[in-house]
Short mmCIF file of C-alpha atoms and ligand atoms in Angstrom, two decimals:
data_model
loop_
_atom_site.label_atom_id
_atom_site.label_comp_id
_atom_site.label_asym_id
_atom_site.label_seq_id
_atom_site.Cartn_x
_atom_site.Cartn_y
_atom_site.Cartn_z
CA MET A 10 0.27 -0.09 -0.06
CA THR A 11 0.67 3.67 -0.99
CA ASP A 12 1.98 5.79 1.79
CA LEU A 13 -0.21 8.35 1.76
CA LEU A 14 1.13 10.59 4.99
CA THR A 15 5.45 10.49 5.43
CA VAL A 16 6.10 12.67 9.03
CA SER A 17 10.63 12.39 8.90
CA ASN A 18 12.93 13.96 12.02
CA LEU A 19 9.64 16.28 12.60
CA SER A 20 10.08 18.35 15.88
CA VAL A 21 7.82 21.08 17.41
CA PHE A 22 9.17 24.66 19.51
CA TYR A 23 7.42 26.08 21.58
CA GLY A 24 9.88 29.64 22.03
CA ALA A 25 13.87 28.84 21.64
CA LYS A 26 14.07 26.22 24.58
CA ALA A 27 10.85 24.20 25.09
CA GLN A 28 10.70 21.57 22.64
CA ALA A 29 7.45 19.57 22.30
CA VAL A 30 7.89 17.61 19.10
CA GLU A 31 11.11 15.48 18.99
CA ASN A 32 12.36 14.05 15.81
CA VAL A 33 9.03 12.36 15.24
CA SER A 34 8.70 9.66 11.96
CA PHE A 35 5.81 7.89 10.77
CA SER A 36 3.65 6.95 7.75
CA VAL A 37 0.30 6.74 7.59
CA GLN A 38 -1.50 5.06 4.73
CA GLN A 39 -3.49 5.14 2.16
CA GLY A 40 -6.93 4.19 4.28
CA SER A 41 -5.31 3.46 7.50
CA VAL A 42 -5.88 4.38 11.22
CA VAL A 43 -2.61 5.47 13.25
CA ALA A 44 -2.77 6.38 16.94
CA LEU A 45 -0.79 7.78 18.89
CA LEU A 46 -1.20 7.58 22.59
CA GLY A 47 0.06 9.09 24.98
CA ALA A 48 0.11 11.35 28.88
CA ASN A 49 -1.13 14.54 29.70
CA GLY A 50 2.14 16.87 27.67
CA ALA A 51 3.52 14.01 25.42
CA GLY A 52 3.01 15.78 22.07
CA LYS A 53 0.15 14.27 20.90
CA THR A 54 -1.69 17.60 19.48
CA SER A 55 1.29 18.97 19.05
CA ILE A 56 1.73 16.07 15.70
CA MET A 57 -1.03 16.66 14.59
CA LYS A 58 -1.33 21.18 14.38
CA ALA A 59 2.54 20.35 12.87
CA VAL A 60 0.60 18.29 10.36
CA ALA A 61 -2.53 20.71 9.57
CA GLY A 62 -0.11 22.80 9.28
CA LEU A 63 -0.93 24.92 12.16
CA ILE A 64 1.94 25.94 14.14
CA SER A 65 5.30 26.07 12.41
CA THR A 66 7.68 23.38 12.93
CA LYS A 67 11.30 21.74 11.89
CA GLY A 68 11.17 17.99 9.49
CA THR A 69 9.49 16.90 6.18
CA LEU A 70 6.18 16.20 5.26
CA THR A 71 5.03 14.48 2.63
CA PHE A 72 1.21 14.04 1.53
CA ASP A 73 0.64 11.95 -1.06
CA GLY A 74 3.65 12.40 -2.52
CA VAL A 75 3.92 16.14 -2.49
CA ASP A 76 6.28 17.92 -0.35
CA VAL A 77 3.63 20.16 2.09
CA SER A 78 5.90 20.69 5.01
CA ALA A 79 5.84 24.69 3.98
CA MET A 80 2.44 24.86 2.71
CA PRO A 81 -0.38 26.88 4.95
CA ALA A 82 -2.87 25.29 6.25
CA ARG A 83 -5.82 26.65 3.81
CA ALA A 84 -3.67 24.57 0.83
CA ARG A 85 -3.28 21.29 3.65
CA VAL A 86 -7.38 21.42 3.58
CA LYS A 87 -8.01 21.77 0.27
CA ARG A 88 -5.04 18.68 -0.34
CA GLY A 89 -8.05 17.19 2.09
CA ILE A 90 -5.34 17.54 5.45
CA VAL A 91 -8.44 18.26 7.85
CA TYR A 92 -7.89 18.13 11.44
CA VAL A 93 -11.23 18.13 14.24
CA PRO A 94 -10.06 19.79 17.79
CA GLU A 95 -9.77 18.31 20.41
CA GLY A 96 -11.98 20.03 22.55
CA ARG A 97 -14.50 19.90 20.61
CA GLU A 98 -14.45 23.81 18.92
CA ILE A 99 -18.03 23.66 17.58
CA VAL A 100 -20.09 27.06 16.83
CA GLY A 101 -22.68 27.38 19.86
CA GLU A 102 -24.85 30.17 18.88
CA MET A 103 -24.93 28.76 15.07
CA LYS A 104 -27.44 26.15 13.83
CA VAL A 105 -26.09 22.37 13.56
CA ARG A 106 -26.73 22.15 9.80
CA GLU A 107 -24.54 26.16 9.30
CA ASN A 108 -21.91 24.71 11.66
CA LEU A 109 -22.38 21.45 9.08
CA VAL A 110 -22.13 24.66 6.26
CA LEU A 111 -18.66 26.12 7.27
CA GLY A 112 -16.95 22.99 7.20
CA GLY A 113 -17.91 22.30 2.98
CA TYR A 114 -17.87 26.59 2.49
CA HIS A 115 -15.22 25.93 -0.12
CA LEU A 116 -18.42 23.48 -2.06
CA ASN A 117 -20.78 24.68 -4.62
CA GLY A 118 -24.30 23.87 -3.07
CA ARG A 119 -25.61 21.32 -4.93
CA GLU A 120 -21.86 19.12 -3.16
CA ARG A 121 -22.33 20.94 -0.17
CA ARG A 122 -26.17 19.58 0.12
CA SER A 123 -25.57 16.06 -0.40
CA ARG A 124 -22.36 16.20 1.98
CA ILE A 125 -24.93 17.35 4.82
CA GLU A 126 -26.82 14.69 4.01
CA MET A 127 -23.96 12.33 3.65
CA VAL A 128 -23.23 13.15 7.98
CA LEU A 129 -26.76 13.44 8.83
CA ASP A 130 -26.92 9.79 7.57
CA LEU A 131 -23.73 8.82 9.70
CA PHE A 132 -24.93 10.98 12.55
CA PRO A 133 -28.40 10.68 12.99
CA GLU A 134 -28.52 12.03 16.70
CA ILE A 135 -27.75 15.40 15.67
CA ALA A 136 -29.58 15.27 12.17
CA ASN A 137 -33.15 15.87 14.15
CA LYS A 138 -32.11 18.43 15.87
CA ALA A 139 -30.12 20.45 12.23
CA ASP A 140 -32.12 23.80 13.20
CA ARG A 141 -31.10 24.11 16.66
CA SER A 142 -28.05 25.77 17.85
CA ALA A 143 -25.11 23.41 18.41
CA TRP A 144 -25.25 24.56 22.12
CA ARG A 145 -27.93 22.74 22.60
CA LEU A 146 -26.43 19.08 21.90
CA SER A 147 -24.73 17.22 24.31
CA GLY A 148 -21.11 17.03 24.80
CA GLY A 149 -21.92 13.35 22.60
CA GLU A 150 -23.68 14.83 20.21
CA GLN A 151 -20.83 17.56 19.00
CA GLN A 152 -18.29 15.60 19.04
CA MET A 153 -20.22 14.28 16.48
CA LEU A 154 -20.60 17.79 15.06
CA ALA A 155 -17.31 18.45 14.80
CA ILE A 156 -16.63 16.09 13.36
CA GLY A 157 -19.30 16.28 10.74
CA ARG A 158 -17.74 19.48 10.59
CA GLY A 159 -14.58 17.83 9.14
CA LEU A 160 -16.16 15.18 6.87
CA MET A 161 -17.44 18.36 4.85
CA ALA A 162 -14.76 19.16 3.46
CA GLY A 163 -13.55 15.72 2.17
CA PRO A 164 -10.46 14.09 3.58
CA ARG A 165 -8.61 12.05 2.47
CA LEU A 166 -6.89 12.21 6.33
CA LEU A 167 -8.10 12.54 8.89
CA LEU A 168 -6.17 13.86 12.20
CA LEU A 169 -8.71 13.27 15.24
CA ASP A 170 -7.49 15.11 18.43
CA GLU A 171 -9.18 12.56 21.58
CA PRO A 172 -12.25 12.25 20.09
CA SER A 173 -13.34 10.31 22.93
CA LEU A 174 -12.71 13.21 25.15
CA GLY A 175 -15.22 13.85 27.91
CA LEU A 176 -17.37 10.98 26.96
CA ALA A 177 -19.11 7.79 28.80
CA PRO A 178 -17.09 4.90 27.10
CA MET A 179 -22.05 4.31 25.16
CA LEU A 180 -21.16 7.30 23.04
CA VAL A 181 -17.36 6.62 23.11
CA ARG A 182 -17.90 2.73 20.53
CA ARG A 183 -20.52 5.30 18.99
CA VAL A 184 -18.95 7.78 17.42
CA PHE A 185 -15.97 4.44 16.90
CA ASP A 186 -18.04 2.02 15.01
CA ARG A 187 -19.11 5.60 12.71
CA LEU A 188 -15.20 6.60 11.84
CA GLY A 189 -15.26 2.84 11.47
CA THR A 190 -17.92 2.45 8.48
CA ILE A 191 -16.36 6.12 6.88
CA ARG A 192 -13.44 4.69 7.01
CA ARG A 193 -14.71 2.00 5.07
CA GLU A 194 -16.40 3.05 2.88
CA THR A 195 -14.34 6.55 1.79
CA ASN A 196 -10.44 4.54 2.55
CA LEU A 197 -10.56 7.83 4.69
CA ALA A 198 -7.18 7.83 6.74
CA ILE A 199 -6.96 8.32 10.51
CA VAL A 200 -4.48 9.48 12.95
CA LEU A 201 -6.59 9.16 16.05
CA VAL A 202 -4.71 10.68 18.82
CA GLU A 203 -5.95 9.09 22.31
CA GLN A 204 -4.91 9.03 25.75
CA ASN A 205 -7.29 5.50 25.89
CA LEU A 206 -5.77 2.20 25.07
CA ALA A 207 -8.54 -0.31 24.68
CA MET A 208 -11.02 2.51 22.61
CA THR A 209 -8.62 2.83 20.64
CA MET A 210 -8.35 -1.08 20.08
CA ARG A 211 -11.46 -0.58 18.54
CA ILE A 212 -10.40 0.79 15.50
CA CYS A 213 -6.67 1.22 14.67
CA ASP A 214 -4.20 -1.07 12.51
CA HIS A 215 -1.70 0.82 14.41
CA LEU A 216 -0.82 2.45 18.06
CA HIS A 217 2.18 4.87 18.01
CA PHE A 218 3.43 5.29 22.35
CA LEU A 219 4.65 8.70 23.07
CA ARG A 220 6.03 9.95 25.16
CA GLY A 221 8.65 13.49 26.65
CA GLY A 222 7.57 14.75 22.06
CA GLN A 223 9.58 11.66 21.05
CA LEU A 224 8.46 8.59 20.21
CA VAL A 225 8.96 5.77 22.31
CA GLY A 226 7.12 2.23 20.70
CA TYR A 227 4.90 0.92 18.02
CA ARG A 228 3.17 -2.34 18.11
CA SER A 229 0.42 -3.38 15.31
CA ALA A 230 -3.13 -3.88 16.26
CA ALA A 231 -3.05 -6.95 15.67
CA GLU A 232 -0.18 -7.80 18.27
CA LEU A 233 -2.25 -6.36 20.77
CA GLN A 234 -5.33 -8.28 20.24
CA ASP A 235 -3.69 -10.46 23.52
CA SER A 236 -5.02 -8.98 26.58
CA ALA A 237 -1.98 -10.04 28.55
CA ALA A 238 0.61 -7.92 25.18
CA ARG A 239 -1.97 -4.61 25.93
CA GLN A 240 -0.66 -4.83 28.91
CA GLU A 241 2.32 -5.12 28.52
CA ALA A 242 2.07 -1.46 26.26
CA ILE A 243 -0.08 0.46 28.74
CA ASP A 244 2.90 -0.81 31.41
CA ALA A 245 5.36 -0.11 29.35
CA TYR A 246 4.74 3.44 28.25
CA LEU A 247 1.46 4.35 29.26
CA GLY A 248 1.34 3.22 33.34
CA ALA A 249 -1.47 2.68 35.56
CA ALA A 250 -3.36 6.30 34.41
CA ALA A 251 -3.80 5.30 31.16
CA ALA A 252 -5.78 1.56 31.59
CA ALA A 253 -9.13 1.98 32.99
N1 ATP B 15 0.97 27.78 22.91
C1 ATP B 15 2.27 26.47 23.87
N2 ATP B 15 2.77 26.79 23.58
C2 ATP B 15 3.69 26.78 24.77
N3 ATP B 15 3.77 25.48 25.33
C3 ATP B 15 3.24 24.86 25.03
C4 ATP B 15 2.04 24.69 23.88
N4 ATP B 15 1.14 24.52 23.50
C5 ATP B 15 1.92 22.81 23.94
N5 ATP B 15 2.53 23.49 24.84
C6 ATP B 15 3.89 22.22 25.23
O1 ATP B 15 4.42 21.18 24.59
C7 ATP B 15 3.83 20.06 26.04
C8 ATP B 15 3.47 19.17 24.55
O2 ATP B 15 2.32 19.65 24.48
P1 ATP B 15 0.32 18.86 23.33
O3 ATP B 15 -0.36 19.57 23.23
O4 ATP B 15 1.43 18.45 22.48
O5 ATP B 15 0.47 17.28 24.74
P2 ATP B 15 -1.12 16.72 24.50
O6 ATP B 15 0.05 14.96 24.19
O7 ATP B 15 -2.02 16.90 22.98
O8 ATP B 15 -1.22 17.04 25.63
P3 ATP B 15 -2.86 16.49 26.25
O9 ATP B 15 -2.90 15.28 26.75
O10 ATP B 15 -3.17 16.88 27.60
O11 ATP B 15 -3.24 17.32 25.34
C9 ATP B 15 3.87 20.47 26.72
O12 ATP B 15 4.79 20.16 27.30
C10 ATP B 15 3.30 21.96 26.71
O13 ATP B 15 3.51 22.15 27.60
MG1 MG B 16 -3.73 17.47 23.47
#
């Protein structure tokens, strides 16, 4: 399979001395789901923002054979790199449907309408609330809206930053199952940032473990089918806090 995204020797600095990410390299194949796992402050969001073009970085990012390292964020979105930030960041005062329109601002009217249909089909929970203000949605519904807004842009690579944050396990399962459907239907690749290994296992193919801004371990999902192997990875890379 071809690599859709290649990250080579990525480093992120905040100011002169604070290095948040150090020489990180990994790749994402078409249609695959790659998880980045690590504790608070490990550098997960920094990597996602770097790939999205939202912060300045060192290193090389190749997307679909093109060096996008110096490309502005908007140009990366056009090529299909779409970031769904942690904390959802939907526009509460706007209606659910208007939030979706925002995600597809570059589309013509017909394409936009058909994509809104697609998103609402995928997330029926928000379909019957499409004309409500977004702040009236529950946390899980807001997460669905945030992912839906990302899908409006027609991503080839979706960067999902802790979609499970603050959600009940049942809702997380629902969101992840839907992501599995999208992925099967559209050959979408996903980079998923999470702290919870068990949930991540539902969807991902590859897992990279991050500590102190560095990649410290890798496991394929197949290697972690066994619960003893999962526990071993948790002990080695995540610590007890992430085991729940
Ligand atoms: N805007 C910023 N300015 C200065 N330092 C920052 C900034 N954003 C992040 N950092 C620092 O960079 C490091 C990595 O942060 P990052 O947000 O990438 O971690 P994370 O793995 O996403 O953590 P979390 O799980 O808490 O979201 C941390 O030490 C953090 O304090
Ligand atoms: Mg983060």
